[in-house]
Amino acid sequence: MILTTTPNIEGYTIQRYLGVVTGETIIGANAFKDIKAAFTDIFGGRSSTYERVLAQAKDTAMNELVQRAGQMGANAIVGIDIDYETIGSGGSMLMVACSGTAVVI
């Protein structure tokens, strides 16, 4: 499956537009990750703990996006947008939502 944030794919002609497709995930960071991240906040630097959680959430949402597009008969997704939000009490949960247009090229 070809994935792109652009509205078309260079060298290919879109034969059919199948519709909007989405993938979402909500993931929580546990208390141990919060404690480790607090030290990073105090002393500076990157929070590899949260970066791993963020990457995992994005990968899960993108995999869901691809799976749903495949079920529609798509072999590519164009115009992909990835949104990140914190939700829940005190922003303790991370939501990643991906959307795009499922197409046949």
C-alpha atoms as one frame of an Amber mdcrd trajectory, in Angstrom:
protein
   0.000   0.000   0.000   1.380   3.382  -1.014   0.920   6.059   1.660   1.384
   9.774   1.112   0.452  13.106   2.609   0.177  14.605  -0.879  -3.097  14.645
  -2.864  -1.606  12.546  -5.667   1.247  10.141  -6.334   3.810  11.187  -8.907
   3.960   8.717 -11.785   0.551   7.202 -11.005  -2.969   8.035 -12.079  -5.728
   7.620  -9.527  -8.316   5.339 -11.109 -10.941   5.464  -8.335 -11.544   7.376
  -5.140 -13.032   5.019  -2.558 -13.646   7.518   0.233 -12.276   8.849   3.466
 -10.570   6.339   5.706  -9.507   6.804   9.334  -7.441   5.113  12.000  -7.463
   6.059  15.658  -5.829   4.986  18.862  -5.833   6.163  22.455  -2.908   5.206
  24.629  -2.106   5.978  28.228   1.224   6.754  29.774   1.562   4.991  33.099
   2.799   6.502  36.359   6.356   5.174  35.944   6.674   6.895  32.572   5.311
  10.093  34.109   7.941   9.977  36.868  10.776   9.376  34.399   9.478  12.187
  32.157   9.324  14.531  35.159  13.091  14.125  35.622  13.620  14.983  31.958
  11.423  18.050  32.427  13.502  19.187  35.394  16.951  18.464  33.950  16.166
  19.083  30.286  16.603  16.916  27.233  14.361  14.677  25.232  11.894  12.283
  26.792  12.625   8.999  25.050   9.919   7.350  27.149   7.179   9.585  25.781
   8.694   9.514  22.301   8.333   5.717  22.273   4.698   5.983  23.411   4.013
   8.579  20.731   5.632   6.455  18.005   3.691   3.382  19.144   0.397   5.291
  19.037   1.141   6.672  15.557   2.103   3.232  14.243  -1.071   1.685  15.654
  -3.292   4.385  14.126  -1.519   4.134  10.754  -1.821   0.336  10.737  -5.547
   0.682  11.399  -5.793   3.224   8.554  -4.072   0.822   6.136  -6.217  -2.119
   7.255  -9.459  -0.197   6.714  -8.334   1.068   3.309  -7.422  -2.477   2.292
 -10.888  -3.669   3.286 -12.309  -1.030   0.938 -10.188  -2.394  -1.927  -7.622
   0.425  -1.946  -3.992   0.019  -2.893  -2.990   3.541  -1.841  -3.986   6.306
   0.571  -3.474   9.957  -0.385  -3.774  13.161   1.611  -2.889  11.536   4.932
  -3.175  13.794   7.975  -2.015  12.789  11.455  -3.402  14.587  14.507  -2.212
  14.277  18.104  -4.273  15.270  21.154  -4.048  14.745  24.883  -7.300  13.750
  26.508  -8.545  12.487  29.830  -8.048  13.742  33.339  -4.985  15.982  33.347
  -4.115  15.020  29.767  -3.029  11.555  30.874  -4.059   9.869  27.614  -2.747
  10.441  24.111  -5.032  10.174  21.099  -3.637   9.828  17.598  -6.048  10.056
  14.676  -5.027   9.511  11.054  -7.198  10.220   8.043  -6.781  10.118   4.300
  -8.481   9.194   1.060  -8.461   5.541   0.025  -7.782   5.201  -3.709  -7.039
   2.679  -6.428  -4.074   3.544  -8.627
